[in-house]
CSV table of C-alpha atoms and ligand atoms in Angstrom, one decimal:
chain,number,residue,atom,x,y,z
A,1,UNK,CA,-18.4,-8.2,5.0
A,2,UNK,CA,-16.0,-5.6,6.4
A,3,UNK,CA,-15.8,-2.3,4.6
A,4,UNK,CA,-12.4,-0.7,4.1
A,5,UNK,CA,-12.3,2.8,2.7
A,6,UNK,CA,-9.3,4.2,0.8
A,7,UNK,CA,-8.4,7.7,-0.4
A,8,UNK,CA,-5.4,9.5,-2.1
A,9,UNK,CA,-4.7,12.9,-0.7
A,10,UNK,CA,-2.4,15.9,-1.3
A,11,UNK,CA,0.0,16.1,-4.3
A,12,UNK,CA,-0.4,13.0,-6.5
A,13,UNK,CA,2.5,10.7,-6.9
A,14,UNK,CA,3.4,8.0,-9.5
A,15,UNK,CA,2.5,4.7,-8.0
A,16,UNK,CA,-0.6,5.7,-6.1
A,17,UNK,CA,-2.6,3.7,-8.6
A,18,UNK,CA,-0.4,0.7,-7.9
A,19,UNK,CA,-1.1,1.0,-4.2
A,20,UNK,CA,-4.9,1.1,-4.9
A,21,UNK,CA,-4.5,-2.0,-7.1
A,22,UNK,CA,-2.6,-3.9,-4.4
A,23,UNK,CA,-5.2,-3.0,-1.8
A,24,UNK,CA,-8.0,-3.9,-4.0
A,25,UNK,CA,-6.6,-7.3,-5.0
A,26,UNK,CA,-5.6,-8.3,-1.5
A,27,UNK,CA,-9.0,-7.2,-0.2
A,28,UNK,CA,-10.8,-9.2,-2.9
A,29,UNK,CA,-8.9,-12.3,-1.8
A,30,UNK,CA,-9.8,-11.7,1.9
A,31,UNK,CA,-13.4,-10.9,1.2
A,32,UNK,CA,-13.1,-7.3,2.4
A,33,UNK,CA,-15.2,-4.7,0.5
A,34,UNK,CA,-13.2,-1.7,-0.7
A,35,UNK,CA,-14.9,1.7,-0.8
A,36,UNK,CA,-13.1,4.3,-2.8
A,37,UNK,CA,-13.3,8.0,-1.7
A,38,UNK,CA,-12.7,10.5,-4.5
A,39,UNK,CA,-10.7,13.7,-4.0
A,40,UNK,CA,-9.1,12.9,-0.7
A,41,UNK,CA,-10.3,14.1,2.7
A,42,UNK,CA,-12.6,16.6,1.0
A,43,UNK,CA,-14.3,13.6,-0.6
A,44,UNK,CA,-15.4,12.3,2.8
A,45,UNK,CA,-17.2,15.6,3.5
A,46,UNK,CA,-18.7,15.6,0.0
A,47,UNK,CA,-19.7,11.9,0.4
A,48,UNK,CA,-17.8,11.0,-2.8
A,49,UNK,CA,-18.0,7.2,-2.1
A,50,UNK,CA,-17.5,4.9,-5.1
A,51,UNK,CA,-17.0,1.3,-5.7
A,52,UNK,CA,-14.0,0.2,-7.7
A,53,UNK,CA,-14.1,-2.1,-10.8
A,54,UNK,CA,-11.4,-4.8,-11.0
A,55,UNK,CA,-10.6,-4.1,-14.6
A,56,UNK,CA,-10.1,-0.4,-14.2
A,57,UNK,CA,-8.0,-0.9,-11.0
A,58,UNK,CA,-5.8,-3.5,-12.6
A,59,UNK,CA,-5.3,-1.5,-15.8
A,60,UNK,CA,-4.0,1.4,-13.7
A,61,UNK,CA,-0.8,-0.3,-12.6
A,62,UNK,CA,1.3,1.7,-15.1
A,63,UNK,CA,-0.7,4.9,-15.0
A,64,UNK,CA,0.5,8.1,-13.3
A,65,UNK,CA,-1.9,10.2,-11.3
A,66,UNK,CA,-4.6,8.7,-9.2
A,67,UNK,CA,-7.8,7.1,-10.4
A,68,UNK,CA,-9.4,8.2,-7.1
A,69,UNK,CA,-8.4,11.9,-7.7
A,70,UNK,CA,-6.8,14.1,-5.1
A,71,UNK,CA,-7.2,17.5,-3.5
A,72,UNK,CA,-5.8,20.0,-1.2
A,73,UNK,CA,-8.1,20.5,1.8
A,74,UNK,CA,-6.4,22.6,4.4
A,75,UNK,CA,-9.6,22.9,6.4
A,76,UNK,CA,-9.1,19.3,7.5
A,77,UNK,CA,-6.7,20.7,10.1
A,78,UNK,CA,-9.8,21.8,12.1
A,79,UNK,CA,-11.1,19.3,14.7
A,80,UNK,CA,-14.8,20.0,13.9
A,81,UNK,CA,-14.1,19.1,10.3
A,82,UNK,CA,-12.3,15.9,11.3
A,83,UNK,CA,-15.3,15.0,13.6
A,84,UNK,CA,-17.7,15.6,10.8
A,85,UNK,CA,-15.7,13.3,8.6
A,86,UNK,CA,-15.7,10.5,11.2
A,87,UNK,CA,-19.4,10.8,11.6
A,88,UNK,CA,-19.9,10.4,7.8
A,89,UNK,CA,-17.5,7.4,7.7
A,90,UNK,CA,-19.5,5.8,10.5
A,91,UNK,CA,-22.8,6.5,8.8
A,92,UNK,CA,-21.4,4.7,5.7
A,93,UNK,CA,-20.4,1.7,7.9
A,94,UNK,CA,-16.8,2.1,7.2
A,95,UNK,CA,-14.7,-0.1,9.4
A,96,UNK,CA,-11.3,1.4,8.6
A,97,UNK,CA,-9.6,3.9,6.4
A,98,UNK,CA,-6.3,3.8,4.4
A,99,UNK,CA,-4.8,7.2,3.7
A,100,UNK,CA,-2.4,7.2,0.7
A,101,UNK,CA,-0.3,10.4,0.6
A,102,UNK,CA,2.5,12.5,1.9
A,103,UNK,CA,3.3,14.2,5.2
A,104,UNK,CA,0.3,16.5,5.2
A,105,UNK,CA,-2.0,13.6,4.4
A,106,UNK,CA,-0.5,11.4,7.1
A,107,UNK,CA,-1.0,14.3,9.6
A,108,UNK,CA,-4.7,14.1,8.7
A,109,UNK,CA,-4.6,10.4,9.2
A,110,UNK,CA,-2.9,10.9,12.6
A,111,UNK,CA,-5.7,13.3,13.6
A,112,UNK,CA,-8.4,10.7,12.8
A,113,UNK,CA,-6.5,8.2,14.9
A,114,UNK,CA,-6.4,10.6,17.8
A,115,UNK,CA,-10.1,10.9,17.5
A,116,UNK,CA,-10.4,7.1,17.6
A,117,UNK,CA,-11.1,6.3,14.0
A,118,UNK,CA,-9.2,3.2,12.8
A,119,UNK,CA,-6.7,4.5,10.2
A,120,UNK,CA,-3.6,3.3,8.4
A,121,UNK,CA,-1.2,5.4,6.4
A,122,UNK,CA,0.6,4.5,3.2
A,123,UNK,CA,3.4,7.0,2.3
A,124,UNK,CA,3.1,8.2,-1.3
A,125,UNK,CA,4.6,11.5,-2.4
A,126,UNK,CA,7.5,12.6,-4.6
A,127,UNK,CA,8.8,14.7,-1.7
A,128,UNK,CA,10.0,11.8,0.5
A,129,UNK,CA,9.2,14.0,3.4
A,130,UNK,CA,7.7,11.5,5.9
A,131,UNK,CA,10.5,11.4,8.5
A,132,UNK,CA,10.4,7.8,9.5
A,133,UNK,CA,10.6,6.2,6.1
A,134,UNK,CA,13.5,5.8,3.8
A,135,UNK,CA,11.3,6.1,0.7
A,136,UNK,CA,7.8,7.0,-0.3
A,137,UNK,CA,5.9,5.7,-3.3
A,138,UNK,CA,6.6,8.1,-6.2
A,139,UNK,CA,10.0,9.4,-5.0
A,140,UNK,CA,12.1,7.0,-7.2
A,141,UNK,CA,10.0,7.9,-10.3
A,142,UNK,CA,10.4,11.6,-9.7
A,143,UNK,CA,14.1,11.2,-9.2
A,144,UNK,CA,14.3,9.4,-12.5
A,145,UNK,CA,12.3,12.1,-14.3
A,146,UNK,CA,14.5,14.9,-12.9
A,147,UNK,CA,17.7,13.1,-13.8
A,148,UNK,CA,16.5,12.8,-17.4
A,149,UNK,CA,15.9,16.5,-17.3
A,150,UNK,CA,19.3,17.2,-15.8
A,151,UNK,CA,21.1,15.1,-18.5
A,152,UNK,CA,19.3,17.0,-21.2
A,153,UNK,CA,20.1,20.4,-19.6
A,154,UNK,CA,23.8,19.4,-19.4
A,155,UNK,CA,23.8,19.0,-23.1
A,156,UNK,CA,22.7,22.5,-23.8
A,157,UNK,CA,24.7,24.0,-21.0
A,158,UNK,CA,27.9,22.4,-22.4
A,159,UNK,CA,27.1,23.7,-25.9
A,160,UNK,CA,26.8,27.3,-24.7
A,161,UNK,CA,29.1,27.2,-21.7
A,162,UNK,CA,26.4,28.1,-19.3
A,163,UNK,CA,25.3,27.8,-15.8
A,164,UNK,CA,21.8,26.5,-15.1
A,165,UNK,CA,19.8,26.8,-12.0
A,166,UNK,CA,17.2,24.0,-11.9
A,167,UNK,CA,14.4,24.4,-9.3
A,168,UNK,CA,12.9,21.2,-7.9
A,169,UNK,CA,9.8,20.7,-5.9
A,170,UNK,CA,9.9,18.8,-2.6
A,171,UNK,CA,7.8,20.9,-0.1
A,172,UNK,CA,10.0,21.6,2.9
A,173,UNK,CA,12.3,18.6,2.2
A,174,UNK,CA,15.5,18.8,0.1
A,175,UNK,CA,15.6,15.0,-0.3
A,176,UNK,CA,14.2,15.0,-3.9
A,177,UNK,CA,16.7,17.7,-4.9
A,178,UNK,CA,19.5,15.8,-3.1
A,179,UNK,CA,19.0,12.4,-4.8
A,180,UNK,CA,18.3,13.8,-8.2
A,181,UNK,CA,21.2,16.2,-7.9
A,182,UNK,CA,23.7,13.5,-6.9
A,183,UNK,CA,22.4,11.1,-9.6
A,184,UNK,CA,22.3,13.8,-12.2
A,185,UNK,CA,25.8,15.0,-11.6
A,186,UNK,CA,24.8,18.5,-10.3
A,187,UNK,CA,27.8,20.7,-9.4
A,188,UNK,CA,25.9,22.3,-6.5
A,189,UNK,CA,22.8,21.1,-4.6
A,190,UNK,CA,21.1,23.8,-2.6
A,191,UNK,CA,18.6,22.4,0.0
A,192,UNK,CA,16.9,23.7,3.1
A,193,UNK,CA,18.7,21.2,5.4
A,194,UNK,CA,22.1,23.0,4.6
A,195,UNK,CA,23.2,26.6,4.3
A,196,UNK,CA,24.7,27.7,1.0
A,197,UNK,CA,27.2,30.5,0.5
A,198,UNK,CA,26.5,32.4,-2.8
A,199,UNK,CA,29.9,34.0,-3.0
A,200,UNK,CA,31.6,30.7,-2.6
A,201,UNK,CA,29.4,29.1,-5.2
A,202,UNK,CA,30.0,31.9,-7.6
A,203,UNK,CA,33.8,31.8,-7.0
A,204,UNK,CA,33.9,28.1,-7.7
A,205,UNK,CA,31.9,28.5,-10.9
A,206,UNK,CA,34.3,31.2,-12.1
A,207,UNK,CA,37.3,29.1,-11.2
A,208,UNK,CA,35.9,26.1,-13.1
A,209,UNK,CA,35.2,28.2,-16.2
A,210,UNK,CA,38.8,29.4,-16.1
A,211,UNK,CA,39.8,25.8,-16.1
A,212,UNK,CA,37.7,25.2,-19.3
A,213,UNK,CA,34.7,23.4,-17.7
A,214,UNK,CA,31.8,23.9,-20.0
A,215,UNK,CA,28.8,23.6,-17.8
A,216,UNK,CA,27.5,24.1,-14.3
A,217,UNK,CA,24.3,22.6,-13.0
A,218,UNK,CA,22.9,23.9,-9.7
A,219,UNK,CA,20.0,21.9,-8.3
A,220,UNK,CA,17.9,24.0,-6.0
A,221,UNK,CA,15.1,22.8,-3.7
A,222,UNK,CA,12.0,25.0,-3.9
A,223,UNK,CA,11.8,26.1,-0.3
A,224,UNK,CA,15.3,27.6,-0.1
A,225,UNK,CA,14.4,30.3,-2.7
A,226,UNK,CA,13.1,30.5,-6.3
A,227,UNK,CA,15.3,29.7,-9.3
A,228,UNK,CA,14.9,33.3,-10.4
A,229,UNK,CA,16.1,34.6,-7.0
A,230,UNK,CA,19.1,32.4,-7.0
A,231,UNK,CA,19.9,33.4,-10.6
A,232,UNK,CA,19.7,37.1,-9.8
A,233,UNK,CA,22.0,36.6,-6.8
A,234,UNK,CA,24.6,34.7,-8.9
A,235,UNK,CA,24.4,37.4,-11.5
A,236,UNK,CA,25.2,40.0,-8.8
A,237,UNK,CA,28.2,37.8,-8.0
A,238,UNK,CA,29.3,38.1,-11.7
A,239,UNK,CA,27.9,34.9,-13.2
A,240,UNK,CA,26.4,36.2,-16.3
A,241,UNK,CA,26.0,33.2,-18.6
A,242,UNK,CA,23.2,31.7,-16.6
A,243,UNK,CA,19.7,30.4,-17.2
A,244,UNK,CA,17.0,29.1,-15.0
A,245,UNK,CA,14.4,26.3,-15.1
A,246,UNK,CA,11.7,25.3,-12.7
A,247,UNK,CA,10.7,21.7,-13.3
A,248,UNK,CA,7.5,22.4,-11.4
A,249,UNK,CA,4.9,19.6,-11.3
A,250,UNK,CA,6.4,17.6,-14.2
A,251,UNK,CA,8.1,15.0,-11.9
A,252,UNK,CA,4.6,14.2,-10.3
A,253,UNK,CA,3.4,12.7,-13.5
A,254,UNK,CA,4.4,9.6,-15.6
A,255,UNK,CA,4.4,5.9,-15.3
A,256,UNK,CA,5.8,4.7,-11.9
A,257,UNK,CA,9.2,3.0,-11.9
A,258,UNK,CA,9.5,-0.7,-11.1
A,259,UNK,CA,11.0,0.2,-7.7
A,260,UNK,CA,8.0,2.4,-6.8
A,261,UNK,CA,5.6,-0.3,-8.1
A,262,UNK,CA,7.2,-3.0,-5.9
A,263,UNK,CA,7.0,-0.8,-2.8
A,264,UNK,CA,3.5,0.3,-3.7
A,265,UNK,CA,2.4,-3.4,-4.0
A,266,UNK,CA,4.0,-4.3,-0.7
A,267,UNK,CA,2.4,-1.3,1.1
A,268,UNK,CA,-1.0,-1.9,-0.4
A,269,UNK,CA,-1.1,-5.6,0.5
A,270,UNK,CA,0.4,-4.9,4.1
A,271,UNK,CA,-2.2,-2.2,4.7
A,272,UNK,CA,-5.0,-4.6,4.2
A,273,UNK,CA,-3.3,-7.2,6.4
A,274,UNK,CA,-3.0,-4.5,9.2
A,275,UNK,CA,-6.7,-3.8,8.7
A,276,UNK,CA,-7.6,-7.5,9.1
A,277,UNK,CA,-5.4,-7.7,12.2
A,278,UNK,CA,-7.1,-4.5,13.6
A,279,UNK,CA,-3.7,-2.8,13.9
A,280,UNK,CA,-4.4,0.9,13.3
A,281,UNK,CA,-2.9,4.2,14.1
A,282,UNK,CA,0.3,3.7,12.1
A,283,UNK,CA,2.0,4.8,8.9
A,284,UNK,CA,3.7,2.0,6.9
A,285,UNK,CA,7.4,2.8,6.4
A,286,UNK,CA,10.6,1.4,4.9
A,287,UNK,CA,13.5,1.1,7.4
A,288,UNK,CA,16.6,-0.8,6.4
A,289,UNK,CA,14.8,-2.0,3.4
A,290,UNK,CA,12.1,-3.7,5.5
A,291,UNK,CA,8.4,-2.7,5.7
A,292,UNK,CA,7.6,-1.6,9.2
A,293,UNK,CA,4.5,0.0,10.8
A,294,UNK,CA,5.3,3.2,12.8
A,295,UNK,CA,2.8,5.0,15.0
A,296,UNK,CA,1.8,8.2,13.3
A,297,UNK,CA,3.3,10.5,16.0
A,298,UNK,CA,6.7,8.8,15.7
A,299,UNK,CA,6.5,8.5,11.9
A,300,UNK,CA,6.0,12.2,11.6
A,301,UNK,CA,8.4,13.4,14.3
A,302,UNK,CA,11.0,15.7,12.9
A,303,UNK,CA,13.8,14.1,14.9
A,304,UNK,CA,13.2,10.8,13.0
A,305,UNK,CA,14.1,12.3,9.7
A,306,UNK,CA,16.0,9.8,7.6
A,307,UNK,CA,17.5,12.2,5.0
A,308,UNK,CA,21.0,11.1,4.2
A,309,UNK,CA,23.0,14.3,4.3
A,310,UNK,CA,26.2,12.3,3.7
A,311,UNK,CA,25.0,12.3,0.0
A,312,UNK,CA,26.0,15.9,-0.2
A,313,UNK,CA,29.6,14.9,0.1
A,314,UNK,CA,29.3,13.0,-3.2
A,315,UNK,CA,28.3,16.1,-5.0
A,316,UNK,CA,31.8,17.0,-6.2
A,317,UNK,CA,31.6,20.8,-6.8
A,318,UNK,CA,33.5,21.4,-10.0
A,319,UNK,CA,37.0,20.0,-9.6
A,320,UNK,CA,38.5,20.3,-13.1
B,1,F6P,O1,3.6,17.4,-2.3
B,1,F6P,C1,3.9,17.4,-3.6
B,1,F6P,C2,4.2,18.8,-4.1
B,1,F6P,O2,4.4,18.7,-5.5
B,1,F6P,C3,5.3,19.5,-3.4
B,1,F6P,O3,6.6,19.1,-3.9
B,1,F6P,C4,5.0,20.9,-3.8
B,1,F6P,O4,5.5,21.8,-2.8
B,1,F6P,C5,3.5,20.9,-3.7
B,1,F6P,O5,3.1,19.6,-3.9
B,1,F6P,C6,2.8,21.8,-4.8
B,1,F6P,O6,1.5,21.8,-4.5
B,1,F6P,P1,0.3,22.0,-5.5
B,1,F6P,O7,0.1,20.7,-6.2
B,1,F6P,O8,-0.9,22.4,-4.6
B,1,F6P,O9,0.7,23.1,-6.4
């Protein structure tokens, strides 16, 4: 019986458990043994190999987080650590590895591929920061969570005629802020992919208040600056009725949306099929709504970034 190992790595994302379930169920049908590795790449080095139980895996379809646990393990960037991991995987008779995670995790998977270990990547992160894919498992759920938060924030902003700066995670990508900002009716979306002019933003806010607009929501991607820094800068520009919120890790939790569950199921099942076909060295991606396998180097290349900046044009900055 072939042995296929799976791990979840980096920041957890809603739907990771659904990927695990899909892998497990497809593998069971194909008589492939699934070996779970707890706590991501670190778990290989610590030899945290576990077997999965059908009941636990299937019950987890609606659960946020990851039943395999995750970790940050920056040391995995070093080749000697990667080689040690491969040696352990070989000692455990592992025939292939599926890495479920975001960009950093797929970089780890790419490194194992370069060192000739059969690896397949499944994109799962709220950040949607893997350049070659239109979506990652967890992104849609996180967008939904943030939009709920924005709608609630608008209520209180309206009551007090206030401006709110809402800081959103996303690592180096502004895609989460962009989608949530558009869907949540943000008046401004500040992301690393575009430059923002504070004076211009402040002038527009003042103008809108003069015209009796009651609220202003500014969605800010974390890597541009912090919510408190942006708030301070806008205060310096004369915007005094202003508050700040950092949503932090909240959008990483919660039950995955149906959209994330469907893609998670497709990715999980396809990953096992790629293993059976001995097609390794690629990250599964969504392109034009189709599941495709993209070689790691290409999947991670900056120039293949599929962020849709035309969405920023939909963000009507206070026109009444
Ligand atoms: O990758 C997911 C993410 O939540 C990013 O959006 C954020 O920059 C980072 O993880 C936070 O990392 P940590 O979980 O280590 O605090």
